[in-house]
GROMACS .gro file of C-alpha atoms in nm:
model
  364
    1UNK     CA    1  -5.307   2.518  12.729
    2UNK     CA    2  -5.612   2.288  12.733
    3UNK     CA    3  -5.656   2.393  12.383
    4UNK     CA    4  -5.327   2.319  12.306
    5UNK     CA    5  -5.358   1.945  12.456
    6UNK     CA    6  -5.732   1.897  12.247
    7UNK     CA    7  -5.583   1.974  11.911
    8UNK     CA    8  -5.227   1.745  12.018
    9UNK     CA    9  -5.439   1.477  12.072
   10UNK     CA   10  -5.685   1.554  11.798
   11UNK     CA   11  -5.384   1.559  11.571
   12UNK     CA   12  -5.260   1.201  11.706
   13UNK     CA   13  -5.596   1.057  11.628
   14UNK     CA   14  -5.593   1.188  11.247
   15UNK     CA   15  -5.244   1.077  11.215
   16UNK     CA   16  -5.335   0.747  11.392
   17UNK     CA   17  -5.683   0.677  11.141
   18UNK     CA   18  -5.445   0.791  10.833
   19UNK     CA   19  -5.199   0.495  10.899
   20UNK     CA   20  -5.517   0.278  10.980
   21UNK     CA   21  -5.676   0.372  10.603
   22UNK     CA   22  -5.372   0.340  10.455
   23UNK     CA   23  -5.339  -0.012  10.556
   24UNK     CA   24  -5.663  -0.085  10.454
   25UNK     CA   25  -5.692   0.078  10.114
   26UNK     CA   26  -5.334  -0.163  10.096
   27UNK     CA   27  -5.522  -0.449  10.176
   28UNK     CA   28  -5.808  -0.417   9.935
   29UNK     CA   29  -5.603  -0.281   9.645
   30UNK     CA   30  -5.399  -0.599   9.676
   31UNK     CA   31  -5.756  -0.847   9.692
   32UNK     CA   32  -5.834  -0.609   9.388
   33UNK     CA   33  -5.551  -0.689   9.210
   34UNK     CA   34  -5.594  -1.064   9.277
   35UNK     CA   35  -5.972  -1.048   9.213
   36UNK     CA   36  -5.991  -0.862   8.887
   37UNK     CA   37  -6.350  -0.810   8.795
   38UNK     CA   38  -6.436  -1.176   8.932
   39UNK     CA   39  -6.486  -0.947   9.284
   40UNK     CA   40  -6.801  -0.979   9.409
   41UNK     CA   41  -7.056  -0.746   9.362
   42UNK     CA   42  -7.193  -0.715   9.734
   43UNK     CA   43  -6.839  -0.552   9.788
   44UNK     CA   44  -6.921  -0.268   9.590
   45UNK     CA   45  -7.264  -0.204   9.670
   46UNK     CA   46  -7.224  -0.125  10.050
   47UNK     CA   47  -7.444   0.177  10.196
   48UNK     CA   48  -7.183   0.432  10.281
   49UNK     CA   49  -7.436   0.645  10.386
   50UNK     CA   50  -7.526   0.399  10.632
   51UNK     CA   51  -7.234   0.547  10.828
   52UNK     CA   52  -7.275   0.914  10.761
   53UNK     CA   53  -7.057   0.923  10.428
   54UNK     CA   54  -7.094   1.240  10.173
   55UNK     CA   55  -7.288   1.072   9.858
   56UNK     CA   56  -7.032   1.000   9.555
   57UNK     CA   57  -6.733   0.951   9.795
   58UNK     CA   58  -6.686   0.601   9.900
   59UNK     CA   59  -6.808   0.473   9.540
   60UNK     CA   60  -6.571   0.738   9.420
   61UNK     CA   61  -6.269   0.563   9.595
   62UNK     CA   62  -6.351   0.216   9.495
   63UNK     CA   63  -6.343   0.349   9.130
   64UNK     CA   64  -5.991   0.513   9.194
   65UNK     CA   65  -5.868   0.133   9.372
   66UNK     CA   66  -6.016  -0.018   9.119
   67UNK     CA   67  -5.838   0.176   8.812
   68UNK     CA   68  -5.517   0.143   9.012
   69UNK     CA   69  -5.547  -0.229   9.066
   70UNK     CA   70  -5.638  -0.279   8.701
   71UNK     CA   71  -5.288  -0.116   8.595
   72UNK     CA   72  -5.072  -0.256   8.847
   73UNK     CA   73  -5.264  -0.612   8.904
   74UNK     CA   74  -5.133  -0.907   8.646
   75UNK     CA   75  -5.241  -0.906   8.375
   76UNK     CA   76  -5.585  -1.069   8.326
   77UNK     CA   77  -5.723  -1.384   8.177
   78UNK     CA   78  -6.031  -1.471   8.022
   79UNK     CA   79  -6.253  -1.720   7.881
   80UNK     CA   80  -6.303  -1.796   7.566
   81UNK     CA   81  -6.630  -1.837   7.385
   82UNK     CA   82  -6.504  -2.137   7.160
   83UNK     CA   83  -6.344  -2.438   7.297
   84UNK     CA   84  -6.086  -2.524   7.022
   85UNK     CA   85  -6.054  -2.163   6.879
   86UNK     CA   86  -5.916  -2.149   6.494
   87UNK     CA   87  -5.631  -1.920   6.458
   88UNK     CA   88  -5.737  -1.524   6.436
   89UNK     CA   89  -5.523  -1.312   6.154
   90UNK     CA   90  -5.497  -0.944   6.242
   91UNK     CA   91  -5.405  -0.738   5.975
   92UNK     CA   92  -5.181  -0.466   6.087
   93UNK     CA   93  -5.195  -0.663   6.418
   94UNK     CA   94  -4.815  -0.458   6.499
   95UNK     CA   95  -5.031  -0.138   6.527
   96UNK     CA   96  -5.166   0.040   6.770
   97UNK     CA   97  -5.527  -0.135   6.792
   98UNK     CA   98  -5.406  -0.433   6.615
   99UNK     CA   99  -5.143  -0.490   6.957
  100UNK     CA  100  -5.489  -0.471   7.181
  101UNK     CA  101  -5.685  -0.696   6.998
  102UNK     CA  102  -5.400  -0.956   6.997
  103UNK     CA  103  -5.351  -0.890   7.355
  104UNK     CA  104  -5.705  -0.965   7.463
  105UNK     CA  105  -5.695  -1.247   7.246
  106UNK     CA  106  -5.400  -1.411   7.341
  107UNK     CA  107  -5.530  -1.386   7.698
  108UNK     CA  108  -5.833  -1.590   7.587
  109UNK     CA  109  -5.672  -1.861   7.452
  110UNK     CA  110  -5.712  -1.783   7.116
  111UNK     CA  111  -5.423  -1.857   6.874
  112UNK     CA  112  -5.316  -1.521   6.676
  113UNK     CA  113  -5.117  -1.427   6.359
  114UNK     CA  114  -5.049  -1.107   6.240
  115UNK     CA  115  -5.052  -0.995   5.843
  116UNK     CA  116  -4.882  -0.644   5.848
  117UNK     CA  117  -4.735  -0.472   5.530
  118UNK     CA  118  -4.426  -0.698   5.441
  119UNK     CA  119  -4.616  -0.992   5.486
  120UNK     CA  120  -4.816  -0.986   5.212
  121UNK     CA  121  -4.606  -1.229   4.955
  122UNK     CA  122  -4.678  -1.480   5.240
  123UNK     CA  123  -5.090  -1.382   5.294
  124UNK     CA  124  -5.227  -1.717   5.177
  125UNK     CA  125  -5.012  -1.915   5.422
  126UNK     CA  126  -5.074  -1.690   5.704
  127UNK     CA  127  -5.490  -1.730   5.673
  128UNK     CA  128  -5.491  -2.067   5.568
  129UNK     CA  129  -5.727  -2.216   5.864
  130UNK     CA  130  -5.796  -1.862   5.999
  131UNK     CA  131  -6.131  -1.907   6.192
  132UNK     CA  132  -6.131  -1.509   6.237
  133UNK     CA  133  -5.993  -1.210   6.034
  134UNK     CA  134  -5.963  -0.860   6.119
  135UNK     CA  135  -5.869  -0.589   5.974
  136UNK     CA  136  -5.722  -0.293   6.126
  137UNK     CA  137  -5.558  -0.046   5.920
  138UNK     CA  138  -5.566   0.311   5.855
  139UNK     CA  139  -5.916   0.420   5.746
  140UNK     CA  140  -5.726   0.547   5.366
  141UNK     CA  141  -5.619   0.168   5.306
  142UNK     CA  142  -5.942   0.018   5.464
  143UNK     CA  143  -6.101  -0.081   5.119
  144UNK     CA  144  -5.827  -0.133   4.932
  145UNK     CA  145  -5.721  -0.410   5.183
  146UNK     CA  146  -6.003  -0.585   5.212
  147UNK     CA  147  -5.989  -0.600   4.818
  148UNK     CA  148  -5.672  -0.781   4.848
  149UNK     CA  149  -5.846  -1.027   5.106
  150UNK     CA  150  -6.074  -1.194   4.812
  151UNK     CA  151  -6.035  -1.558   4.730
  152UNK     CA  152  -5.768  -1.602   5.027
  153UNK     CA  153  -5.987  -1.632   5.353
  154UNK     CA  154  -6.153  -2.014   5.429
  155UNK     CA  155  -6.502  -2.010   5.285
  156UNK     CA  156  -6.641  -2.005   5.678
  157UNK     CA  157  -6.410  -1.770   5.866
  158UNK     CA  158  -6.527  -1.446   6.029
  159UNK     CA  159  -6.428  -1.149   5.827
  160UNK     CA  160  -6.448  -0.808   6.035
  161UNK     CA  161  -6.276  -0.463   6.043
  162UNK     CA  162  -6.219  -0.219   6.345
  163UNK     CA  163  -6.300   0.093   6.122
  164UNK     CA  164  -6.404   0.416   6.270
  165UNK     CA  165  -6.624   0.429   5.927
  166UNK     CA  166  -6.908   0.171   5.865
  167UNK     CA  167  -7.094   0.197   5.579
  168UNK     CA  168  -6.792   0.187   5.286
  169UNK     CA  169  -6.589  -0.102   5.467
  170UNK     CA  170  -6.853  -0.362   5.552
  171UNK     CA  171  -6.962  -0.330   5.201
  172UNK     CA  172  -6.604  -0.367   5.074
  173UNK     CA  173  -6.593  -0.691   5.326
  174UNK     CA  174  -6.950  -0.843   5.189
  175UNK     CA  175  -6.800  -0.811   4.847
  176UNK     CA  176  -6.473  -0.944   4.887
  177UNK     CA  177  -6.615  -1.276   5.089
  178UNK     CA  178  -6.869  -1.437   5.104
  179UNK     CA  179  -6.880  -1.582   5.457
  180UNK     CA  180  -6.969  -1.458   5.777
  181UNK     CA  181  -6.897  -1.099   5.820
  182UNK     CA  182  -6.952  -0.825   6.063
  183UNK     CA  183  -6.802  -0.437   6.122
  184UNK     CA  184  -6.647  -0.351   6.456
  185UNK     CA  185  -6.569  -0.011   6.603
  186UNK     CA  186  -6.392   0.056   6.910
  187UNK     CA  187  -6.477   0.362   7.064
  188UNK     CA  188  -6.168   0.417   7.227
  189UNK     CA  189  -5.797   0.485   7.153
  190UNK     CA  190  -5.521   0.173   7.116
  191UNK     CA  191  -5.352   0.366   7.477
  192UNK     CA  192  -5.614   0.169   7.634
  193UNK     CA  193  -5.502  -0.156   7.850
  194UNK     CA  194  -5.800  -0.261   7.944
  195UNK     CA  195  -6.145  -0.297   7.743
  196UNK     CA  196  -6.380  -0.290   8.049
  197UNK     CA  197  -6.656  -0.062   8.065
  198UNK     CA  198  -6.525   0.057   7.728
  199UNK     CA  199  -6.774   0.071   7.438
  200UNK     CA  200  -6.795  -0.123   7.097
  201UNK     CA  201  -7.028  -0.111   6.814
  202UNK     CA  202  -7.134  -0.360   6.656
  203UNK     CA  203  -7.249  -0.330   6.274
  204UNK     CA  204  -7.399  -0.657   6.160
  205UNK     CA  205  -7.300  -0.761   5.797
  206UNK     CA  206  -7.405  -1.120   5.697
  207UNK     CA  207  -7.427  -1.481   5.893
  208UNK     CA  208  -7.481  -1.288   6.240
  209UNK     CA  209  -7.502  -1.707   6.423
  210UNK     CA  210  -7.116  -1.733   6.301
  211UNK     CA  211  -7.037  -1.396   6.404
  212UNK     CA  212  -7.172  -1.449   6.725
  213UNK     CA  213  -6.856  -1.638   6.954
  214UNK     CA  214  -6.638  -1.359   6.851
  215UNK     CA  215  -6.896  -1.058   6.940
  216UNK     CA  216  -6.931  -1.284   7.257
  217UNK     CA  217  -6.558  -1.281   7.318
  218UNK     CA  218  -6.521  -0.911   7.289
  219UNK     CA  219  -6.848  -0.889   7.580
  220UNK     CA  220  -6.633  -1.125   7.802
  221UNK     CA  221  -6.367  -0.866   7.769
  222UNK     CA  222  -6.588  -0.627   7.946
  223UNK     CA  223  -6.676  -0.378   7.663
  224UNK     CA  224  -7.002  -0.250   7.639
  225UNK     CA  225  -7.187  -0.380   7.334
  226UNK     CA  226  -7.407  -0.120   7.075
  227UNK     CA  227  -7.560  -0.260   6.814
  228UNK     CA  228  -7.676  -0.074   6.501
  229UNK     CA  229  -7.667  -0.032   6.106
  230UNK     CA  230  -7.343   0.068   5.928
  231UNK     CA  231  -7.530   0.416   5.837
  232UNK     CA  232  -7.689   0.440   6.209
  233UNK     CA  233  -7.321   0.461   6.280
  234UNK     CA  234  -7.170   0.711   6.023
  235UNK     CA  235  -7.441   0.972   6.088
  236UNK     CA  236  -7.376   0.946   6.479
  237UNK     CA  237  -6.979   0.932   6.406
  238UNK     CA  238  -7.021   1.221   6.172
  239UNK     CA  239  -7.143   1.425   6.475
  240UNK     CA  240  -6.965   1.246   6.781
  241UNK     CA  241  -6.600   1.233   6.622
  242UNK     CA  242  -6.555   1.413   6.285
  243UNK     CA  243  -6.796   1.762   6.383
  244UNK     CA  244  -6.650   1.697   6.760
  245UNK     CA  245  -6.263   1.705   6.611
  246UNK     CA  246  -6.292   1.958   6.342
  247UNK     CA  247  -6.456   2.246   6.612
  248UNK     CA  248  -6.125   2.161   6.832
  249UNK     CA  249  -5.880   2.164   6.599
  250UNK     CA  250  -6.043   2.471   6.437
  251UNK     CA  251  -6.022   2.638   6.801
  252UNK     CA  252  -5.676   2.521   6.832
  253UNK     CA  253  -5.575   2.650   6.501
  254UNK     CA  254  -5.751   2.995   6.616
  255UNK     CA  255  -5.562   3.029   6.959
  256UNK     CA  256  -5.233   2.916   6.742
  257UNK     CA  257  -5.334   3.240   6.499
  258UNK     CA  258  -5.370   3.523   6.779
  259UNK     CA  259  -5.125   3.339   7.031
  260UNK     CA  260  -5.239   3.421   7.378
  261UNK     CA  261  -5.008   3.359   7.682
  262UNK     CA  262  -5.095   2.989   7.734
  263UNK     CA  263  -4.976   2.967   8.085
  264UNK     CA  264  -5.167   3.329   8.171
  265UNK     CA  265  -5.473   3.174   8.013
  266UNK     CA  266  -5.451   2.854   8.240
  267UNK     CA  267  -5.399   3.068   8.512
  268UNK     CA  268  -5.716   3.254   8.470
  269UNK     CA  269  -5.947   3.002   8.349
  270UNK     CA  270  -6.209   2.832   8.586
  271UNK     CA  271  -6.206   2.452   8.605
  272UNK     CA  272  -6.472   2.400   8.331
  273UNK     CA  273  -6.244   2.586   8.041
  274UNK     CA  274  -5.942   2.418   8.197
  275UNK     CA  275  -6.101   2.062   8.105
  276UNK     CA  276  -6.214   2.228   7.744
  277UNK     CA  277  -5.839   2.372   7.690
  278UNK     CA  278  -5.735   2.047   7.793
  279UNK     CA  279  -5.927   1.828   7.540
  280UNK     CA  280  -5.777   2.087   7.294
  281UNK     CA  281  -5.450   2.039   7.440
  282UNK     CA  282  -5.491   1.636   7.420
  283UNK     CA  283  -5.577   1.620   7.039
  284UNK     CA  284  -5.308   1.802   6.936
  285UNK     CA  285  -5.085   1.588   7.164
  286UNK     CA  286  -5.163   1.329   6.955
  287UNK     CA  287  -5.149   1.187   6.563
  288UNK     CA  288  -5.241   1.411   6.309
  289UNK     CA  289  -5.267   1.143   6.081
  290UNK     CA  290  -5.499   0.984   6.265
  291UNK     CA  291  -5.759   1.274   6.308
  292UNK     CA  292  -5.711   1.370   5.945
  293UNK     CA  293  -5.829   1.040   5.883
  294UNK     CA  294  -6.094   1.083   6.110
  295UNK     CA  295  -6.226   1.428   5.993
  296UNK     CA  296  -6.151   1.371   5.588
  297UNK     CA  297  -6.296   1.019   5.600
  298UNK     CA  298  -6.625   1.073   5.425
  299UNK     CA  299  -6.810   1.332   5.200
  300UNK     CA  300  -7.084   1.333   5.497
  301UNK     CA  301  -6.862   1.486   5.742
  302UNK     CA  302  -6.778   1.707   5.476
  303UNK     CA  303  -7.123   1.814   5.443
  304UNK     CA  304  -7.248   1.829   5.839
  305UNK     CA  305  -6.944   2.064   5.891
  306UNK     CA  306  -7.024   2.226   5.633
  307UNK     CA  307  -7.332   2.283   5.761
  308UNK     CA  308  -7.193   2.380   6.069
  309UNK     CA  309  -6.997   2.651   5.992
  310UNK     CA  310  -7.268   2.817   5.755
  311UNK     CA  311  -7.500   2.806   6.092
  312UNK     CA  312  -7.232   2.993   6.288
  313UNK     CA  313  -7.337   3.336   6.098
  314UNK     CA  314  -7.653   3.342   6.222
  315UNK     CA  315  -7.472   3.317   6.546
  316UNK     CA  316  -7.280   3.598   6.449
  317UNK     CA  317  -7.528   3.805   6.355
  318UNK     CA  318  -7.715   3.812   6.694
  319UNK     CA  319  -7.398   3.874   6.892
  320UNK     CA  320  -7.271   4.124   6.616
  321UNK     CA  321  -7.630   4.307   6.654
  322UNK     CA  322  -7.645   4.290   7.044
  323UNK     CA  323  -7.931   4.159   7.051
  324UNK     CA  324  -7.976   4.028   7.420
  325UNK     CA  325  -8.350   3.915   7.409
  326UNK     CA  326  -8.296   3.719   7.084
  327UNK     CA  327  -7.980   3.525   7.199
  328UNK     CA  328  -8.197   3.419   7.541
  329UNK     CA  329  -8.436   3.314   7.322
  330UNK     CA  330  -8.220   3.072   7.086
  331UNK     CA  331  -8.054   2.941   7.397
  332UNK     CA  332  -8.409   2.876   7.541
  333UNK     CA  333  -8.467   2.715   7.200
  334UNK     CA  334  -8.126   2.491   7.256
  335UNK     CA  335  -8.224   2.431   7.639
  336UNK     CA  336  -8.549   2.316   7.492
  337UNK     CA  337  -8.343   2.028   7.270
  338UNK     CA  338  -8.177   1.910   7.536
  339UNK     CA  339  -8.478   1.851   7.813
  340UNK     CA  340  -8.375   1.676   8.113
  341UNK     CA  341  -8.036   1.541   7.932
  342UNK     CA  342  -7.910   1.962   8.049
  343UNK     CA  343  -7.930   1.897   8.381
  344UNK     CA  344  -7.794   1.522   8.414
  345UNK     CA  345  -7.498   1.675   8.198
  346UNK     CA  346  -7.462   1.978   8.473
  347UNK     CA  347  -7.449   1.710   8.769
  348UNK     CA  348  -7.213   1.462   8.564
  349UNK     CA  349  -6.959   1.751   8.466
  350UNK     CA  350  -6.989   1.874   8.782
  351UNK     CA  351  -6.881   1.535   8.932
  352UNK     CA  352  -6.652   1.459   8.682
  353UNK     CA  353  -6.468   1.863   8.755
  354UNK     CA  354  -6.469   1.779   9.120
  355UNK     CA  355  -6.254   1.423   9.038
  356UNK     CA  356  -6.029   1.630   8.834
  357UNK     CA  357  -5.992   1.871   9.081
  358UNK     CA  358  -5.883   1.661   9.302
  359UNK     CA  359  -5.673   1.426   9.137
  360UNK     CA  360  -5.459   1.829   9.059
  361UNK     CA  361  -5.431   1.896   9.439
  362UNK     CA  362  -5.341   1.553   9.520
  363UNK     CA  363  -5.037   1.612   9.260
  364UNK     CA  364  -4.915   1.911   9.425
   0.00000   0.00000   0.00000
């Protein structure tokens, strides 16, 4: 019976603190929402441990507020760079990136117009006085539009393209004008609302002082700034997106060929092939316009994955052969590579698996 009483009253206290954090994680989701990032950082630098809290868990619950308040706060405004900003054209501004950009821009005070398809007959009114011009079309019309851009831009206005290829564009754009110019890349997809913490490159083309308030503007948004050549880029795109797509869709393609029992093979997988069916599962989800015009984009990605499927019969070869003591020693190679970037990737997946985990159960 006393038992009985202890675990009543036990379960009166739990039910008790669970209204109390509720309340609380009310309270500070609504200052969140209010504050934006304008919060101040003392609030999220607090020693949790100070109190006896696991490590990762009370930064990990700021994170989740914080996400939550960023969809569900109003929408947020920003400075601009410029007082009197000229007007910025975005061509195909009605797509999926083009929508973004205008967004953010509009939110900084910065007048926008938008040259899509139809507009064209009209192009020379809609960038006369254009301070800015982007251009952000599919990567098979990239050229060929900023072709159509010479002799109708102001002598001084920023030309730039959002291109998930460098090199070709921003030597399209220093041909077609002869003003400032600069190539911008997005590393994320248009579903994303907000650009904080996201990462963009910047590819420096010509007149880098008058590219400078709009490369500004898009730091004030919150993105994470990387600066290098237009080739830096392509080689590390060639690896990070077009090699990264193609083995997925070729895995894909492979499970579509022998057709396993999708929901038998979820069942059985452990949480670390769940997240790697998933990613499968997510690009095919998704465009296949886009990723053909991701993976087809260049002769070099032809080439690296190329090279990448040559390199997979040495592979076989090993595993074909059985060869236990060679395969340790290749992977001991790879391990090798890698350093101390293995193990920081083992602790970040296994954070990241964790998060996921628990964002499933929390769903049930």
């Amino acid at each position: 019976m006393a038992f009985e009483h202890e675990d009543m009253t036990t379960a009166e206290e739990l039910a008790e603190i669970d209204r109390e954090l509720a309340r609380l994680v009310a309270r500070r989701l609504e200052i969140a929402r209010r504050l934006g990032r304008a919060a101040p950082a003392e609030a999220r630098q607090a020693r949790p441990e100070a109190v006896g809290l696991p490590e990762g868990l009370y930064p990990a619950i700021l994170s989740r507020i914080a996400r939550e308040a960023v969809k569900t706060g109003p929408t947020e405004k920003f400075p601009a760079t410029v007082s009197e900003p000229r007007p910025v054209v975005i061509i195909g501004g009605n797509g999926g990136m083009g929508r973004g950009l205008r967004s953010h821009f509009e939110r900084s005070g910065w007048p926008v117009r938008v040259l899509d398809r139809s507009d064209w007959p009209r192009a020379a009114e809609i960038l006369e006085g254009a301070g800015t011009v982007i251009v952000s079309v599919p990567i098979d019309v990239t050229e060929a539009t900023i072709a159509r851009l010479k002799g109708l831009m102001p002598a001084d206005a920023v030309l730039a393209d959002v291109t998930s290829v460098k090199t070709e564009p921003l030597h399209a754009m220093l041909k077609a004008h002869a003003g400032p110019v600069v190539g911008l890349h997005p590393m994320f997809g248009p579903d994303v609302g907000s650009y904080a913490g996201q990462v963009f490159v910047i590819c420096p083309g010509r007149d880098d002082a008058a590219c400078e308030p709009l490369v500004k503007q898009i730091a004030l948004w919150g993105a994470r700034l990387c600066e290098c050549t237009a080739e830096q880029h392509d080689r590390a795109m060639s690896i990070i997106q077009a090699l990264r797509h193609f083995t997925t869709y070729a895995y894909g393609a492979f499970l579509a060929k022998i057709h396993p029992d999708l929901a038998k093979i979820v069942e059985l997988s452990s949480p670390i092939y769940r997240l790697e069916l998933d990613m499968v599962g997510r690009l095919f989800a998704q465009d296949p316009h886009l990723y053909a015009d991701i993976i087809l984009a260049s002769p070099r990605n032809t080439e690296l994955i190329r090279e990448y499927v040559e390199s997979l019969w040495n592979e076989l070869i090993v595993i074909s052969g059985r060869d236990r003591n060679e395969f340790i020693r290749r992977f001991l190679d790879v391990r090798e590579f890698f350093g101390d970037f293995a193990q920081a990737c083992l602790r970040d997946s296994g954070a990241m698996l964790r998060a996921i985990q628990e964002e499933r159960e929390a769903r049930k």
